[in-house]
Short mmCIF file of N, CA and C in Angstrom, two decimals:
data_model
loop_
_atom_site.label_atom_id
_atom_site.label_comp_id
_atom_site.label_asym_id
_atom_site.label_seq_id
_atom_site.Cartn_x
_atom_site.Cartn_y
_atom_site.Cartn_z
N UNK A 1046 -7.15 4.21 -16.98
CA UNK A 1046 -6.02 3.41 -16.53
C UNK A 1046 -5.63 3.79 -15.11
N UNK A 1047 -5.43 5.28 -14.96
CA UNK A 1047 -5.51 5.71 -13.37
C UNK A 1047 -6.20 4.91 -12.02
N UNK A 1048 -7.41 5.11 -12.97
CA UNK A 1048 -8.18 4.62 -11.80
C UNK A 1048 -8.71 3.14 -11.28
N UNK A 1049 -8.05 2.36 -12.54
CA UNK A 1049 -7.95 0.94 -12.33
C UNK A 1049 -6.38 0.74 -11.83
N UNK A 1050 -5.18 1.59 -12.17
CA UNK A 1050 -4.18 1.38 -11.49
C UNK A 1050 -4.39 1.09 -9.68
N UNK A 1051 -4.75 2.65 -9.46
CA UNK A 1051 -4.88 2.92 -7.97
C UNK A 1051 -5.80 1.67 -7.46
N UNK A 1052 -6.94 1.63 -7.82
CA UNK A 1052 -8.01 0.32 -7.03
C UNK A 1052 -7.08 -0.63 -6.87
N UNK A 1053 -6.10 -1.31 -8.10
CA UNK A 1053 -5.45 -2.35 -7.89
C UNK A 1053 -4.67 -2.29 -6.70
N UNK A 1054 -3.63 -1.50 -7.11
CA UNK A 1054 -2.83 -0.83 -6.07
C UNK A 1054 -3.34 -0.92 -3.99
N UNK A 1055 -4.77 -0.45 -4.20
CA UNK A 1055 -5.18 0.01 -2.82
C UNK A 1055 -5.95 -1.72 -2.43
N UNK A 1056 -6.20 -2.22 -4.11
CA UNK A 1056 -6.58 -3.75 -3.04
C UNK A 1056 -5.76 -4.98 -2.87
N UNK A 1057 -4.74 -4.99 -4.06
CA UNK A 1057 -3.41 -5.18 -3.25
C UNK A 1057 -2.47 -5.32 -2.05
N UNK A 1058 -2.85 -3.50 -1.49
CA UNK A 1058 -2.33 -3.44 -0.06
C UNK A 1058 -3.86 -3.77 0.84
N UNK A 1059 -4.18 -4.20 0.55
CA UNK A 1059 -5.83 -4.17 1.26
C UNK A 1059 -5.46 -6.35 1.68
N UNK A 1060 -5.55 -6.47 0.57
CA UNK A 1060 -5.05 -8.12 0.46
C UNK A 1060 -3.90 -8.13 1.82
N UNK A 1061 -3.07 -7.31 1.41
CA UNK A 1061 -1.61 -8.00 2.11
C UNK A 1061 -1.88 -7.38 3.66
N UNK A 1062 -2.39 -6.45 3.80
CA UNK A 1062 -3.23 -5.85 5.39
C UNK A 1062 -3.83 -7.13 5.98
N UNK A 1063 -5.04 -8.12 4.82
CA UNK A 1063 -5.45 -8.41 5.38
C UNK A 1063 -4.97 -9.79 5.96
N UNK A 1064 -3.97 -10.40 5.16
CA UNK A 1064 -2.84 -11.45 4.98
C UNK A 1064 -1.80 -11.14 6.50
N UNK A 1065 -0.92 -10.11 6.37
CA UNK A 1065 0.02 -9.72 7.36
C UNK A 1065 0.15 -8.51 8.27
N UNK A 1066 -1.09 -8.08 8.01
CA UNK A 1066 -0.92 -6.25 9.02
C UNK A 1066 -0.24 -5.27 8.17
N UNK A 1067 0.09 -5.54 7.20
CA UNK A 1067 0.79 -4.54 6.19
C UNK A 1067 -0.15 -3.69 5.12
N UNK A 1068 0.41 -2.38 4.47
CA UNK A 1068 0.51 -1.89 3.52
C UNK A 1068 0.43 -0.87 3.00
N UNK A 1069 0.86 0.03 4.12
CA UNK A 1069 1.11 2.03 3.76
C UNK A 1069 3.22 1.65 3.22
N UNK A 1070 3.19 1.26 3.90
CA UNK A 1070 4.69 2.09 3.61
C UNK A 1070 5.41 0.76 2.98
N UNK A 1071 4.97 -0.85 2.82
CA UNK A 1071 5.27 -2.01 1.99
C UNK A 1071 4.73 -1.87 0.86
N UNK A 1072 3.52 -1.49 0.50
CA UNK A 1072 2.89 -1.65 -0.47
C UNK A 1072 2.42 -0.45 -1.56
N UNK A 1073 1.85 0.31 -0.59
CA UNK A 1073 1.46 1.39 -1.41
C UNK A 1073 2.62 2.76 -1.81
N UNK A 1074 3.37 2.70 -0.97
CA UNK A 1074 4.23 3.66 -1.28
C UNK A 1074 5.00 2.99 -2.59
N UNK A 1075 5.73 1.91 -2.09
CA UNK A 1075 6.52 1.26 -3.51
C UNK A 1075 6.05 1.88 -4.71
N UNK A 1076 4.64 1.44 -4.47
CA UNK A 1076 3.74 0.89 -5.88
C UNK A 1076 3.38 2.27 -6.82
N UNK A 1077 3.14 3.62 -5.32
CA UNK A 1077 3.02 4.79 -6.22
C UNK A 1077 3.97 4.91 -6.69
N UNK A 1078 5.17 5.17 -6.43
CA UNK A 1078 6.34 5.26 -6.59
C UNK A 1078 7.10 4.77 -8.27
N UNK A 1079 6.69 3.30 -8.68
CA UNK A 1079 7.28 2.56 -9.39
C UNK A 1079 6.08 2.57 -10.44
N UNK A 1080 4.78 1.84 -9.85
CA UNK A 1080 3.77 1.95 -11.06
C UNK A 1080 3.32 3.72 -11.60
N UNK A 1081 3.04 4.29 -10.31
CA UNK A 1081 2.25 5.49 -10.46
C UNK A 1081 3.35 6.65 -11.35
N UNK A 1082 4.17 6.44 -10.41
CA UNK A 1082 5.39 7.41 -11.00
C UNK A 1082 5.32 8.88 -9.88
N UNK A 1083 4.81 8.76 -8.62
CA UNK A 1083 4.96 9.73 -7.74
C UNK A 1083 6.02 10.09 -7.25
N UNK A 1084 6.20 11.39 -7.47
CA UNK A 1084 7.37 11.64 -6.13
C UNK A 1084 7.04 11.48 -4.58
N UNK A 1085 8.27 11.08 -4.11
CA UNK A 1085 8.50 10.22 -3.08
C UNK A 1085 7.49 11.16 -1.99
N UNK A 1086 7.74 12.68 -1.74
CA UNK A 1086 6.46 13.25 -0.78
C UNK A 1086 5.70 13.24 -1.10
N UNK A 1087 4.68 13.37 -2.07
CA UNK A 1087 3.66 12.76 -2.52
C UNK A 1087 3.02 11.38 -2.39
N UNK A 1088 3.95 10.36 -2.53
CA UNK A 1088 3.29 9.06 -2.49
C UNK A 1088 3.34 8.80 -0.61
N UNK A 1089 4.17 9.54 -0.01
CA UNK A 1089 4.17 8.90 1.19
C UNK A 1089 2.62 9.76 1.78
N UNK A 1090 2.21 11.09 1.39
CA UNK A 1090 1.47 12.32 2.38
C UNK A 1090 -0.15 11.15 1.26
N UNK A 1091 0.29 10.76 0.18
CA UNK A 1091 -1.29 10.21 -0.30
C UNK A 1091 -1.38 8.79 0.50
N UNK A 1092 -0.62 8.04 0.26
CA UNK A 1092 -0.81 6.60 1.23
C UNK A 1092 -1.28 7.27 3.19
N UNK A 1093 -0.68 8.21 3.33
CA UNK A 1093 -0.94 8.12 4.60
C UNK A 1093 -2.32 8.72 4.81
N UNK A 1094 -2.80 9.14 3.54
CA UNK A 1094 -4.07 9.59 3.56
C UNK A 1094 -4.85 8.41 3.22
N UNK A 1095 -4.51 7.79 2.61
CA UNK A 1095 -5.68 6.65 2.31
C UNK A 1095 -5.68 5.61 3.39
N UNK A 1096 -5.00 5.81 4.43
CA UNK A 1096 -4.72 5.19 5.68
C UNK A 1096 -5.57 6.20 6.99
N UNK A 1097 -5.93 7.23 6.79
CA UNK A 1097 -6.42 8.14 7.83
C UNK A 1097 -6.93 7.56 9.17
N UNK A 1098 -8.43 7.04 8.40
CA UNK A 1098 -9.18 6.73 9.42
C UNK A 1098 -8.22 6.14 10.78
N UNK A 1099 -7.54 4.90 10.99
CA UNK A 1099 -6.88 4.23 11.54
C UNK A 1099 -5.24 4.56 12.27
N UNK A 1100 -4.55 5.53 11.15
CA UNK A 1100 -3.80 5.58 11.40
C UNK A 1100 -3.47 7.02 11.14
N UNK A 1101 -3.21 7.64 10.57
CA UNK A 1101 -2.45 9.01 10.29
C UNK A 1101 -3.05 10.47 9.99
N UNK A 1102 -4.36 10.72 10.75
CA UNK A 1102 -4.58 11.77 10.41
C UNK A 1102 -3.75 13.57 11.04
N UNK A 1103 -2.85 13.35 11.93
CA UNK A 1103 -2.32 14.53 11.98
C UNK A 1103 -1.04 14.55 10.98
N UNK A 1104 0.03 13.32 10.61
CA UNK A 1104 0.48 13.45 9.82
C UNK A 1104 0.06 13.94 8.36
N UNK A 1105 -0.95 12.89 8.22
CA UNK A 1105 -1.69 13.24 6.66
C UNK A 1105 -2.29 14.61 6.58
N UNK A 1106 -2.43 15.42 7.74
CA UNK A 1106 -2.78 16.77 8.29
C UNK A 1106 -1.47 18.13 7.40
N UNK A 1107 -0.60 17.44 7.78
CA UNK A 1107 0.84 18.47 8.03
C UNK A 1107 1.11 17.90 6.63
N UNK A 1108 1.02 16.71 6.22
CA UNK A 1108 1.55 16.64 4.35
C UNK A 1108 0.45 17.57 3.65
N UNK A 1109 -0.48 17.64 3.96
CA UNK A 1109 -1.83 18.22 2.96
C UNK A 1109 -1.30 19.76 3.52
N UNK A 1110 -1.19 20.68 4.52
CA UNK A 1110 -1.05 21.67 4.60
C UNK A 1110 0.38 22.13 3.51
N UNK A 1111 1.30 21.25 3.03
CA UNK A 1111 2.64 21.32 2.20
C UNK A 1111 2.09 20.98 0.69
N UNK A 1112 0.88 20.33 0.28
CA UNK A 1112 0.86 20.30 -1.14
C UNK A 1112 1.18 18.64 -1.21
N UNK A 1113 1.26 18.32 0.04
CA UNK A 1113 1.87 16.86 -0.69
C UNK A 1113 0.82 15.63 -0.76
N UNK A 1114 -0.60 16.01 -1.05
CA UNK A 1114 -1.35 14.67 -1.10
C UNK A 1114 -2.53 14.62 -2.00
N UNK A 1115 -2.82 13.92 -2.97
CA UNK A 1115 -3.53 13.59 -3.67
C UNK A 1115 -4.39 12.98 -3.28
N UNK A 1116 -5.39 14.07 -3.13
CA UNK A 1116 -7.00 13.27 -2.52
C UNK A 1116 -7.66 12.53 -3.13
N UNK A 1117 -8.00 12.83 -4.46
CA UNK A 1117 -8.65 11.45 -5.07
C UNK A 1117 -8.27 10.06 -4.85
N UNK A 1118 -6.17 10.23 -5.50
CA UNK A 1118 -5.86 8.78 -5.54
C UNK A 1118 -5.48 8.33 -4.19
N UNK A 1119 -6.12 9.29 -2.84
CA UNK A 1119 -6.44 8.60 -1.40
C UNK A 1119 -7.42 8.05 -1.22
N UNK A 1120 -8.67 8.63 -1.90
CA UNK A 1120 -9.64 7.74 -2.00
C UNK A 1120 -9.71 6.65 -2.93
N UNK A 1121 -9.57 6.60 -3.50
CA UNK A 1121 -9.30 5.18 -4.49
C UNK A 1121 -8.55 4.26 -3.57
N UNK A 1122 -7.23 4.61 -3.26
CA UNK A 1122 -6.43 3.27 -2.62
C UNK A 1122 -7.27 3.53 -1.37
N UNK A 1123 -7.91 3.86 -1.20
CA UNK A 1123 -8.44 3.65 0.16
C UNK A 1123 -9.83 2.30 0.29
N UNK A 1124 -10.26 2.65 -1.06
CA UNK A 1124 -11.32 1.30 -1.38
C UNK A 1124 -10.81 0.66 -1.40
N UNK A 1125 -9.86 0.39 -2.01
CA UNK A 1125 -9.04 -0.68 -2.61
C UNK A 1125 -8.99 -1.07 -1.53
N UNK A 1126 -8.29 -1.14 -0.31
CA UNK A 1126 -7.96 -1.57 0.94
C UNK A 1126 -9.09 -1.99 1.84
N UNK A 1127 -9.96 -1.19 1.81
CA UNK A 1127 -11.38 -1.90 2.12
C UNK A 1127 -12.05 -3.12 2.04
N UNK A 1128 -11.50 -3.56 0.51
CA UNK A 1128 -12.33 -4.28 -0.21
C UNK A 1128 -11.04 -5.35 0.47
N UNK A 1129 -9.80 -5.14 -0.64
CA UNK A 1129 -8.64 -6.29 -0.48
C UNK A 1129 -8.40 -6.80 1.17
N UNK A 1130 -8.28 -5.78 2.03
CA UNK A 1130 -8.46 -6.36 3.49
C UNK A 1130 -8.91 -7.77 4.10
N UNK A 1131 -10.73 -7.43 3.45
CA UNK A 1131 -11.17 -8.59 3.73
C UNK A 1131 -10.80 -10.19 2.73
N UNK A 1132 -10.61 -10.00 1.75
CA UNK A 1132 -9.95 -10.93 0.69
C UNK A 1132 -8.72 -11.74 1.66
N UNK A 1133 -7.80 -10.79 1.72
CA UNK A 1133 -6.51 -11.12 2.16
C UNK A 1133 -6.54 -11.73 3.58
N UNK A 1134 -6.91 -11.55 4.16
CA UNK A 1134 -7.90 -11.72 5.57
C UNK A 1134 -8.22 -13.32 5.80
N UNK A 1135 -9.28 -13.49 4.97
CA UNK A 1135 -10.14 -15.04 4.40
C UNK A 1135 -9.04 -15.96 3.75
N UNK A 1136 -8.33 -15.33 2.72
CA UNK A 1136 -7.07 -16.44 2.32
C UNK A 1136 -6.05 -16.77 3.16
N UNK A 1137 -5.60 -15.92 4.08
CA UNK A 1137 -4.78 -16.30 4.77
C UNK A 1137 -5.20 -16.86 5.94
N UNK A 1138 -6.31 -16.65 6.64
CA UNK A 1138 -6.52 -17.55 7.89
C UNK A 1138 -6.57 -19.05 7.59
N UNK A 1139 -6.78 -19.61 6.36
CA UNK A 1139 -6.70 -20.98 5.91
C UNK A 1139 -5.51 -21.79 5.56
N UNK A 1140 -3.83 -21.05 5.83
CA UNK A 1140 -3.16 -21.55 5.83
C UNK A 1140 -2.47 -21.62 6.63
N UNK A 1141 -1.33 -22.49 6.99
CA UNK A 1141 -0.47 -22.72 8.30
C UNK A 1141 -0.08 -21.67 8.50
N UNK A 1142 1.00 -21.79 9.64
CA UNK A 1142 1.70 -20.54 9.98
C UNK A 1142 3.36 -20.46 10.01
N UNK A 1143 3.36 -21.18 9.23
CA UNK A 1143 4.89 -21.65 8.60
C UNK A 1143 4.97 -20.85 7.61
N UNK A 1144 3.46 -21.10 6.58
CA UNK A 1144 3.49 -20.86 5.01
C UNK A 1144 3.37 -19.14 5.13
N UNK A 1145 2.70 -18.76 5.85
CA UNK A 1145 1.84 -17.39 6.19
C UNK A 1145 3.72 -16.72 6.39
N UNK A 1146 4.43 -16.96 7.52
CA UNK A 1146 5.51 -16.43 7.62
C UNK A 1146 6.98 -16.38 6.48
N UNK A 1147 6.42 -17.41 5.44
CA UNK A 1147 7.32 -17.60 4.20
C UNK A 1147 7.30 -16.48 2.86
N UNK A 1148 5.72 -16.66 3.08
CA UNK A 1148 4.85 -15.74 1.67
C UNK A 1148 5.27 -14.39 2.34
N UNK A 1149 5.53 -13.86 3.55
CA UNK A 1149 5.71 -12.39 4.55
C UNK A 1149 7.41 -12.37 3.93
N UNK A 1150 7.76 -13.26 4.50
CA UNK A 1150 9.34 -12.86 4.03
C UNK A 1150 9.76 -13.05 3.00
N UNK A 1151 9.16 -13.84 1.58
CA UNK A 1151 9.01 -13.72 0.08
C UNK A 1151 9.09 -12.60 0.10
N UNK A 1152 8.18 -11.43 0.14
CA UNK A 1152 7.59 -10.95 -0.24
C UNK A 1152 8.80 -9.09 -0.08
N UNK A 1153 8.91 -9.41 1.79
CA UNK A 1153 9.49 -8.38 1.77
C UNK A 1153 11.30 -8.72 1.12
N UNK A 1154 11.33 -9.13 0.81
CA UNK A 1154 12.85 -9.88 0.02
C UNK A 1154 12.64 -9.31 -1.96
N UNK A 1155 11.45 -9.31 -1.95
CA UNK A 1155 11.00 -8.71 -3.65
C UNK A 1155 11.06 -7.35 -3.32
N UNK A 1156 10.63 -6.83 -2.29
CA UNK A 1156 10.60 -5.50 -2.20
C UNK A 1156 11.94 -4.85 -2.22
N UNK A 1157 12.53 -5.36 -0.98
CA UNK A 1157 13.96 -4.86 -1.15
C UNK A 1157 15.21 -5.13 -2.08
N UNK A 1158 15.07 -6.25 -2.15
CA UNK A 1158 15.82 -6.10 -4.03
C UNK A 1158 15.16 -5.43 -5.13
N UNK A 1159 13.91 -5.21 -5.12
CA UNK A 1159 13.59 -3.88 -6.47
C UNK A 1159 13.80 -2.87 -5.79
N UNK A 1160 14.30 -2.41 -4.65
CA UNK A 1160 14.93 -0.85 -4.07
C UNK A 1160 16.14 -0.90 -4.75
N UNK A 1161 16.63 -2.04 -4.06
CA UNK A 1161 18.49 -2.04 -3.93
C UNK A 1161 18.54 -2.02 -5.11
N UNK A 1162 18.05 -2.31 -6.41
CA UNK A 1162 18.56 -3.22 -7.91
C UNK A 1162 17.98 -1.53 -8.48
N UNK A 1163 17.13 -0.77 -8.43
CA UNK A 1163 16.93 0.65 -9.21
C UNK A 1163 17.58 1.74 -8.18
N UNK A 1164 17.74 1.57 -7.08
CA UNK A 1164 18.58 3.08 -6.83
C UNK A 1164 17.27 3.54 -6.41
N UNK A 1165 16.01 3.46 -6.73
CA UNK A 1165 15.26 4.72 -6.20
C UNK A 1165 14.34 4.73 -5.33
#
């Protein structure tokens, strides 16, 4: 279940990367957070690891020297994002840019009412 969680999870944010430029700190953090059940330094030091290449390796540096990152489930969401990238990528260049900016602000509007509505 783990490891079909995380893939989902990492192609998910892989989709919405490839849709809007998003999904370390929209997508994957939430998701460890709520699906995974991570604590909050943890899910932020593993997303920023499954983000390395591109973006965060001295941060993801200084969380791993503290205990705070789960290397496997960095590699997992890290496929995941690989894969979903290009998905998300291909579906979205085929729609306007009305719709593209609606489904973006849907989206972050779900996010922040499941913050505001649990407290956590």
């Amino acid at each position: 279940m783990t490891i079909l969680t995380l893939l989902g999870i990492g192609l998910t944010a892989g989709v919405f990367a490839g849709m809007f430029g998003i999904g370390g700190g929209l997508i994957i953090v939430p998701a460890l957070l709520f699906i995974v059940k991570m604590k909050e330094l943890e899910a932020l030091g593993t997303s920023l690891a499954a983000l390395i290449p591109p973006v965060g390796l001295l941060g993801a540096l200084e969380y791993y020297r503290n205990g705070h990152i789960n290397i496997r489930y960095a590699a997992l969401l890290a496929l995941g994002l690989f894969i979903g990238a290009y998905f998300g990528a291909r579906f979205v260049i085929s729609l306007p840019p009305h719709l593209i900016r609606r489904l973006y602000a849907g989206f972050l509007l779900l996010i922040a009412a499941r913050m505001l509505i649990t407290g956590k």
